[in-house]
Coordinates of C-alpha atoms and ligand atoms in Angstrom, one line a residue:
X1 CA 0.3 -0.2 0.0
X2 CA 1.4 3.8 -1.3
X3 CA 1.0 6.5 1.7
X4 CA -2.1 7.3 0.8
X5 CA -3.5 4.3 0.2
X6 CA -3.0 3.8 4.1
X7 CA -3.8 7.3 5.2
X8 CA -7.6 6.3 3.1
X9 CA -8.0 2.8 5.1
X10 CA -7.6 5.5 8.2
X11 CA -10.1 8.2 6.8
X12 CA -12.7 5.3 5.4
X13 CA -13.0 3.9 9.2
X14 CA -14.8 7.3 10.2
X15 CA -16.1 9.1 6.3
X16 CA -19.1 7.2 5.3
X17 CA -17.7 5.9 1.8
X18 CA -14.5 7.2 2.3
X19 CA -16.0 10.3 0.5
X20 CA -16.8 13.9 1.9
X21 CA -19.8 14.0 -1.3
X22 CA -22.1 11.1 -2.9
X23 CA -24.4 10.8 -5.0
X24 CA -26.2 7.8 -6.7
X25 CA -24.0 6.8 -9.2
X26 CA -22.6 3.6 -10.4
X27 CA -19.5 4.5 -10.0
X28 CA -16.6 5.7 -6.8
X29 CA -15.1 8.7 -7.1
X30 CA -12.1 7.9 -6.6
X31 CA -10.7 9.8 -3.3
X32 CA -7.0 10.8 -3.9
X33 CA -5.3 13.4 -0.8
X34 CA -3.8 16.0 -2.1
X35 CA -1.2 18.1 -0.4
X36 CA -0.1 20.7 -2.6
X37 CA -1.3 22.8 -4.7
X38 CA 0.7 25.4 -7.4
X39 CA -1.0 27.5 -10.3
X40 CA -2.5 24.7 -12.1
X41 CA -1.2 22.0 -10.6
X42 CA -1.9 20.0 -8.0
X43 CA 0.1 16.7 -6.0
X44 CA -1.4 14.0 -4.0
X45 CA -0.3 12.3 -0.4
X46 CA 2.1 9.9 -3.3
X47 CA 3.9 12.5 -4.8
X48 CA 2.2 12.4 -8.0
X49 CA 1.7 15.4 -10.2
X50 CA -2.1 16.6 -12.0
X51 CA -3.3 18.9 -13.5
X52 CA -6.5 20.4 -11.9
X53 CA -8.9 21.0 -14.8
X54 CA -11.2 19.8 -12.1
X55 CA -11.3 22.6 -10.1
X56 CA -13.9 21.3 -7.0
X57 CA -16.7 21.3 -9.5
X58 CA -15.6 25.0 -10.3
X59 CA -15.1 26.6 -8.2
X60 CA -11.0 27.0 -8.2
X61 CA -10.8 30.0 -10.4
X62 CA -7.6 32.2 -9.2
X63 CA -5.6 29.1 -9.4
X64 CA -3.8 27.2 -6.3
X65 CA -1.2 28.9 -4.1
X66 CA -2.3 32.9 -5.9
X67 CA -0.4 35.7 -3.6
X68 CA -2.5 38.1 -3.8
X69 CA -6.0 35.9 -3.2
X70 CA -4.4 34.8 -0.1
X71 CA -2.2 37.7 1.4
X72 CA -6.3 40.0 1.2
X73 CA -7.4 36.9 3.4
X74 CA -4.3 36.5 5.2
X75 CA -4.6 40.4 5.9
X76 CA -8.6 39.4 7.3
X77 CA -7.3 36.5 9.3
X78 CA -5.1 39.1 10.9
X79 CA -7.6 42.2 11.6
X80 CA -10.9 41.2 11.8
X81 CA -12.0 36.7 12.3
X82 CA -15.4 36.9 12.7
X83 CA -18.0 39.9 13.2
X84 CA -21.3 40.7 11.8
X85 CA -20.2 43.3 9.3
X86 CA -17.1 44.0 8.3
X87 CA -15.4 47.1 6.5
X88 CA -15.5 45.5 3.0
X89 CA -19.0 44.6 2.5
X90 CA -19.4 47.8 0.5
X91 CA -16.7 47.0 -2.0
X92 CA -17.7 43.6 -2.5
X93 CA -21.0 43.7 -3.0
X94 CA -20.6 46.9 -4.9
X95 CA -18.6 44.8 -7.0
X96 CA -21.2 42.4 -7.8
X97 CA -24.1 44.4 -8.1
X98 CA -21.2 46.3 -11.6
X99 CA -21.0 43.7 -13.1
X100 CA -24.1 40.9 -12.1
X101 CA -26.6 42.9 -14.8
X102 CA -29.8 42.2 -13.1
X103 CA -28.2 42.6 -8.8
X104 CA -29.8 45.3 -8.4
X105 CA -29.6 44.0 -4.0
X106 CA -27.3 41.3 -2.7
X107 CA -27.7 38.7 0.1
X108 CA -25.2 37.0 1.0
X109 CA -24.7 33.0 2.1
X110 CA -23.0 30.0 2.2
X111 CA -23.6 26.9 0.2
X112 CA -25.3 27.3 -3.3
X113 CA -27.9 24.6 -1.8
X114 CA -28.8 27.1 0.4
X115 CA -29.1 31.0 -1.2
X116 CA -30.9 28.6 -4.3
X117 CA -33.3 27.4 -1.0
X118 CA -33.5 30.9 0.0
X119 CA -34.1 32.6 -3.9
X120 CA -37.2 30.4 -4.0
X121 CA -38.6 31.5 -0.6
X122 CA -38.4 35.1 -1.8
X123 CA -40.2 34.1 -5.3
X124 CA -43.3 32.4 -2.9
X125 CA -43.3 35.3 -0.6
X126 CA -43.7 37.9 -3.8
X127 CA -46.3 36.0 -6.2
X128 CA -47.9 34.1 -3.1
X129 CA -47.6 31.0 -5.1
X130 CA -46.5 27.8 -4.4
X131 CA -44.9 25.5 -7.3
X132 CA -41.7 26.2 -8.7
X133 CA -40.6 24.9 -12.3
X134 CA -37.6 23.2 -12.9
X135 CA -36.1 21.2 -15.4
X136 CA -34.7 17.7 -16.2
X137 CA -30.3 17.8 -15.6
X138 CA -30.1 21.4 -13.9
X139 CA -28.5 21.0 -10.6
X140 CA -29.7 23.5 -8.0
X141 CA -28.7 21.7 -4.8
X142 CA -28.2 18.9 -2.8
X143 CA -31.9 19.7 -0.9
X144 CA -35.3 17.3 -0.8
X145 CA -37.1 19.8 -2.8
X146 CA -35.0 20.0 -6.0
X147 CA -33.4 17.0 -6.7
X148 CA -34.2 14.0 -9.1
X149 CA -37.0 12.3 -10.0
X150 CA -39.3 12.2 -12.8
X151 CA -42.4 13.6 -14.7
X152 CA -44.4 11.1 -17.1
X153 CA -47.5 13.6 -17.9
X154 CA -46.9 16.2 -20.2
X155 CA -50.1 18.2 -19.1
X156 CA -49.3 17.8 -14.6
X157 CA -45.5 17.2 -14.8
X158 CA -44.9 16.4 -11.6
X159 CA -42.1 14.7 -10.8
X160 CA -41.8 11.6 -8.4
X161 CA -39.3 9.6 -7.4
X162 CA -37.9 6.5 -10.1
X163 CA -35.5 3.3 -9.9
X164 CA -32.0 4.1 -10.6
X165 CA -32.3 7.5 -10.0
X166 CA -28.6 9.1 -9.8
X167 CA -30.5 12.2 -7.8
X168 CA -32.5 10.0 -6.1
X169 CA -32.5 9.2 -1.9
X170 CA -34.1 7.9 0.6
X171 CA -35.1 9.7 3.6
X172 CA -36.6 12.7 1.3
X173 CA -40.1 14.7 3.4
X174 CA -42.5 12.4 1.4
X175 CA -44.4 14.2 -1.0
X176 CA -42.2 16.9 -1.2
X177 CA -40.9 16.2 -5.4
X178 CA -44.3 16.0 -6.1
X179 CA -46.0 18.9 -3.9
X180 CA -43.2 22.0 -5.0
X181 CA -42.4 21.3 -8.5
X182 CA -43.2 21.1 -12.2
X183 CA -40.4 19.0 -13.9
X184 CA -39.9 19.0 -17.9
X185 CA -37.4 19.2 -20.4
X186 CA -35.5 22.6 -21.0
X187 CA -34.6 24.3 -24.4
X188 CA -38.1 23.8 -25.5
X189 CA -40.2 26.4 -25.7
X190 CA -43.7 24.7 -26.2
X191 CA -43.4 22.8 -23.2
X192 CA -42.8 25.9 -20.9
X193 CA -45.4 27.5 -22.7
X194 CA -48.0 24.7 -22.5
X195 CA -46.9 24.1 -19.1
X196 CA -47.6 28.0 -18.1
X197 CA -51.8 28.1 -20.1
X198 CA -52.4 25.4 -17.8
X199 CA -50.7 26.1 -14.1
X200 CA -49.3 29.4 -14.8
X201 CA -51.5 31.0 -11.9
X202 CA -49.8 28.6 -9.4
X203 CA -46.7 28.9 -10.6
X204 CA -44.3 30.9 -8.7
X205 CA -40.8 30.7 -10.0
X206 CA -38.7 29.2 -13.3
X207 CA -35.8 27.8 -12.0
X208 CA -32.7 26.9 -14.6
X209 CA -29.0 27.0 -15.0
X210 CA -29.1 29.6 -17.9
X211 CA -26.4 27.1 -20.0
X212 CA -26.6 23.5 -18.4
X213 CA -23.7 22.9 -17.3
X214 CA -24.8 19.8 -14.9
X215 CA -26.7 18.1 -17.6
X216 CA -23.7 18.5 -19.8
X217 CA -23.1 22.0 -20.7
X218 CA -25.7 22.3 -23.3
X219 CA -26.2 26.2 -24.4
X220 CA -29.6 27.7 -24.9
X221 CA -31.1 27.1 -27.9
X222 CA -30.8 30.7 -29.5
X223 CA -33.5 32.9 -28.6
X224 CA -34.7 30.4 -25.7
X225 CA -34.0 32.7 -22.4
X226 CA -36.0 35.5 -24.0
X227 CA -38.4 33.3 -24.3
X228 CA -38.3 31.9 -21.2
X229 CA -37.8 36.0 -19.8
X230 CA -41.2 36.5 -22.2
X231 CA -43.2 34.2 -20.6
X232 CA -42.4 34.8 -17.4
X233 CA -43.8 38.8 -17.8
X234 CA -46.5 37.2 -19.3
X235 CA -47.4 35.3 -16.4
X236 CA -46.6 37.2 -13.9
X237 CA -43.7 34.8 -12.8
X238 CA -40.3 34.9 -10.8
X239 CA -37.3 33.8 -13.4
X240 CA -34.5 32.9 -11.2
X241 CA -31.1 31.8 -13.2
X242 CA -29.2 29.8 -10.9
X243 CA -25.3 30.8 -11.9
X244 CA -23.7 29.0 -9.1
X245 CA -21.7 27.7 -12.3
X246 CA -21.5 30.4 -14.9
X247 CA -21.9 33.3 -12.5
X248 CA -18.3 34.2 -12.6
X249 CA -17.4 31.3 -15.2
X250 CA -19.5 32.8 -18.8
X251 CA -17.9 36.1 -17.0
X252 CA -17.9 38.0 -14.1
X253 CA -21.8 38.8 -15.3
X254 CA -22.7 35.6 -16.0
X255 CA -24.9 34.0 -18.2
X256 CA -27.1 37.2 -18.2
X257 CA -24.5 39.6 -19.2
X258 CA -23.7 36.9 -22.0
X259 CA -27.2 36.6 -23.6
X260 CA -28.5 39.9 -22.8
X261 CA -31.7 38.6 -20.8
X262 CA -32.3 39.7 -17.2
X263 CA -33.7 37.2 -14.6
X264 CA -35.5 38.4 -11.9
X265 CA -33.0 36.8 -9.0
X266 CA -29.8 34.9 -9.5
X267 CA -27.7 32.7 -7.0
X268 CA -24.2 32.8 -7.3
X269 CA -22.1 30.8 -5.9
X270 CA -18.9 28.5 -6.0
X271 CA -15.7 30.4 -8.1
X272 CA -17.6 33.9 -7.1
X273 CA -14.9 33.4 -4.0
X274 CA -12.5 32.4 -5.9
X275 CA -12.3 28.8 -5.2
X276 CA -11.0 28.3 -1.4
X277 CA -13.9 29.6 0.4
X278 CA -17.7 28.9 0.8
X279 CA -20.0 32.0 -0.3
X280 CA -23.5 31.9 -1.7
X281 CA -25.5 34.8 -3.2
X282 CA -29.2 35.5 -4.2
X283 CA -29.5 39.5 -6.2
X284 CA -31.8 40.4 -7.4
X285 CA -34.4 43.3 -8.3
X286 CA -34.6 45.9 -5.7
X287 CA -38.6 45.1 -5.6
X288 CA -38.4 41.6 -5.1
X289 CA -35.4 42.0 -2.6
X290 CA -37.5 44.4 -0.2
X291 CA -39.4 41.4 0.5
X292 CA -35.8 41.1 3.2
X293 CA -35.8 44.5 3.7
X294 CA -39.1 45.1 4.8
X295 CA -38.9 41.5 7.3
X296 CA -42.0 39.8 5.0
X297 CA -39.2 36.9 4.5
X298 CA -36.3 35.6 7.0
X299 CA -33.1 35.3 5.6
X300 CA -31.3 33.8 8.2
X301 CA -27.4 31.9 8.3
X302 CA -24.2 32.7 11.3
X303 CA -21.8 32.7 8.6
X304 CA -23.7 34.9 6.4
X305 CA -21.4 38.2 4.9
X306 CA -18.4 36.4 7.3
X307 CA -15.3 38.7 6.6
X308 CA -13.1 36.3 5.3
X309 CA -15.7 35.2 2.6
X310 CA -16.6 39.2 2.1
X311 CA -12.4 39.7 1.2
X312 CA -12.7 36.7 -1.3
X313 CA -14.9 37.5 -3.5
X314 CA -13.8 40.9 -3.1
X315 CA -10.3 40.6 -4.7
X316 CA -11.7 37.3 -6.6
X317 CA -13.3 40.2 -8.5
X318 CA -10.5 42.1 -8.2
X319 CA -8.1 39.5 -10.1
X320 CA -10.9 39.1 -12.6
X321 CA -12.0 42.2 -13.7
X322 CA -8.1 43.7 -14.3
X323 CA -7.3 44.9 -17.6
X324 CA -11.0 44.8 -18.8
X325 CA -11.3 40.6 -17.4
X326 CA -7.9 39.8 -19.0
X327 CA -7.7 36.7 -17.1
X328 CA -11.1 35.8 -18.7
X329 CA -9.1 36.2 -22.3
X330 CA -6.1 34.1 -21.2
X331 CA -7.9 31.8 -19.8
X332 CA -10.2 31.1 -22.3
X333 CA -7.7 31.0 -25.3
X334 CA -5.7 28.7 -23.1
X335 CA -9.0 26.5 -22.9
X336 CA -10.3 26.7 -26.8
X337 CA -6.4 25.0 -26.8
X338 CA -7.2 22.0 -24.5
X339 CA -10.6 21.9 -27.1
X340 CA -8.4 21.5 -30.0
X341 CA -6.0 19.2 -28.7
X342 CA -8.3 16.9 -26.8
X343 CA -10.5 16.8 -30.3
X344 CA -7.4 16.7 -32.6
X345 CA -6.1 13.4 -30.2
X346 CA -9.8 11.7 -30.2
X347 CA -9.9 11.9 -34.2
X348 CA -6.4 10.5 -34.7
X349 CA -7.2 7.7 -32.6
X350 CA -11.2 7.2 -33.8
X351 CA -12.4 8.0 -31.1
X352 CA -15.8 9.5 -31.1
X353 CA -15.9 12.5 -28.9
X354 CA -17.0 16.1 -28.6
X355 CA -16.2 19.5 -26.9
X356 CA -18.8 21.2 -26.2
X357 CA -20.3 24.5 -24.1
X358 CA -18.6 27.2 -22.6
X359 CA -14.9 27.7 -22.4
X360 CA -14.9 28.1 -19.0
X361 CA -17.0 25.3 -17.8
X362 CA -17.0 22.7 -20.9
X363 CA -17.9 19.3 -20.8
X364 CA -16.2 17.0 -23.2
X365 CA -19.0 13.9 -24.3
X366 CA -17.8 10.6 -25.8
X367 CA -20.7 10.7 -28.5
X368 CA -20.3 11.8 -32.7
X369 CA -22.6 14.6 -31.8
X370 CA -23.3 17.8 -29.6
X371 CA -25.8 17.0 -27.4
X372 CA -28.7 19.8 -27.5
X373 CA -31.1 18.4 -24.2
X374 CA -31.2 16.2 -21.5
X375 CA -33.2 12.8 -22.8
X376 CA -30.7 13.1 -25.2
X377 CA -27.3 12.6 -22.3
X378 CA -28.0 8.9 -22.7
X379 CA -26.9 7.1 -19.1
X380 CA -24.2 5.3 -21.9
X381 CA -22.8 8.4 -23.5
X382 CA -22.4 9.0 -19.3
X383 CA -20.6 5.8 -18.3
X384 CA -18.2 6.4 -21.3
X385 CA -18.0 10.1 -20.2
X386 CA -16.5 8.7 -16.5
X387 CA -14.1 5.8 -18.3
X388 CA -12.8 8.3 -20.1
X389 CA -12.4 10.5 -17.1
X390 CA -10.9 7.6 -15.1
X391 CA -8.4 7.7 -17.6
X392 CA -7.5 11.2 -18.3
X393 CA -7.2 11.0 -13.8
X394 CA -4.8 8.4 -14.4
X395 CA -2.7 10.2 -16.3
X396 CA -2.5 12.9 -14.4
X397 CA -5.4 15.2 -15.3
X398 CA -7.7 15.4 -13.1
X399 CA -11.6 16.4 -15.0
X400 CA -14.8 17.5 -13.0
X401 CA -18.1 15.4 -12.9
X402 CA -18.8 13.9 -14.7
X403 CA -17.1 14.9 -18.0
X404 CA -15.8 19.0 -17.0
X405 CA -13.3 20.9 -17.8
X406 CA -13.2 23.5 -15.9
X407 CA -9.9 25.8 -16.1
X408 CA -8.2 28.3 -13.8
X409 CA -6.6 31.8 -14.6
X410 CA -3.0 30.5 -14.3
X411 CA -3.6 27.5 -17.4
X412 CA -0.6 28.2 -19.1
X413 CA 0.7 26.6 -22.3
X414 CA 3.1 24.5 -19.6
X415 CA 0.1 23.4 -18.6
X416 CA -1.8 22.3 -22.4
X417 CA 1.9 20.9 -23.3
X418 CA 0.8 18.8 -20.0
X419 CA -2.4 17.4 -21.4
X420 CA -0.8 17.0 -24.5
X421 CA 1.4 14.6 -23.7
X422 CA -1.1 12.6 -21.5
X423 CA -4.8 12.9 -22.9
X424 CA -3.5 10.3 -26.4
X425 CA -2.9 7.4 -23.6
X426 CA -5.9 8.4 -21.8
X427 CA -8.6 8.0 -25.2
X428 CA -6.4 5.0 -25.9
X429 CA -6.9 3.2 -22.9
X430 CA -10.9 4.6 -22.5
X431 CA -11.6 3.2 -26.4
X432 CA -10.4 -0.2 -25.2
X433 CA -12.2 -0.3 -21.8
X434 CA -15.5 1.1 -24.0
X435 CA -15.1 -2.0 -26.8
X436 CA -14.9 -4.3 -24.1
X437 CA -17.7 -3.0 -22.6
X438 CA -20.2 -2.2 -25.6
X439 CA -18.8 -3.8 -28.3
Ligands
LIG501 N1 -26.7 25.0 -8.5 C1 -26.0 24.4 -9.2 C2 -25.7 25.3 -10.7 C3 -24.6 24.1 -8.9 O1 -23.7 23.9 -9.9 C4 -24.2 23.7 -7.5 C5 -23.0 22.6 -7.4 N2 -22.8 22.3 -8.1 C6 -25.7 23.6 -7.1 C7 -26.2 24.5 -7.4 C8 -25.5 23.8 -5.6 O2 -24.3 24.4 -4.8 P1 -23.4 23.6 -3.6 O3 -23.2 22.8 -3.8 O4 -22.7 24.5 -3.1 O5 -25.0 23.4 -2.5

């Protein structure tokens, strides 16, 4: 056993499954214990080096050991560890307000799961309605009312648990899936319109990832987001963009700035605080957010607005916005190189592979054509993606689940060269295994 394997045995005795995180997936997350990180590289306890395109589910955007970032945190650590309001609030809030077009007012929280629930509560209070609409393969956190399920009745698409659901769980509050949401396919405007015609009056909110990153980095069809916006206006429904990934990965302004479609409420998380600390935020129109000002809606949390997190947000935005967002431009150039290398190598190896989605939150898929909707992302494609992900990891390249590629601002030509040297072997290994399993 290696040092790390032995260490993991110790951990496993106390940590269920030996992991900090689990879904009901037919594969295991391999537990690598990391010891060091620098820029885009990380080293495990056995000293093995990896290129980190996992970025802890996309959160890590400033790069490991970013001195400006860590110095700003240390300065706060030494000065004001924990108080209710600190002298960084205005700067962090103003920075979000400046860049996220619909963020007229903002409240901080900690996790993405939590701020999504806050947003739904606010939307319910604002509309006086209960149900929300969500979409297949969009992920909005680990809460009973919003994870998994499927619906079979087009006229009344109420989600229910089903066997084999990777987001299905025992212990869910009885009836919560059925009572709180409607679940339909995304990127299908007629389906949504049909639903609103039938049930518009009971719907408080529509929540979506404006680019469906969790469903395989699927882009919205041209005009789709605007159609949803128009339908929300027509039916008095609060539009929530869950920009917890896209927020700082399509630019600081998120997908809303990119597509020019503004939601009523936005949830932010992950990379908003650079990657080292947890910060979530719910932002939105003043008229709606004022429900909090008026205390009609409760929003609480011990760590809301904690100084270290607030400093992390402030510094992250400073780093990302500097020189007209130069960090994004560089990151995009390097990310696109990774994509091209991957596509080219797969072609040379005669291995079906596509890379899709925005450059900083893209996904690869082991199939011939770009995925356009959730139903196209079959369990077989997912399994093949996982196989390639595992092969990449074996060869020193970490990719987020299932097949998401998350660069950080330090990704360099040396890193893309490292990628190029290893990706061919990973593809060959994956190809062999896939042939054994499926052909
Ligand atoms: N929304 C989206 C779009 C996410 O990707 C995630 C996390 N994967 C969440 C919400 C939940 O965030 P957290 O894991 O911080 O609770």
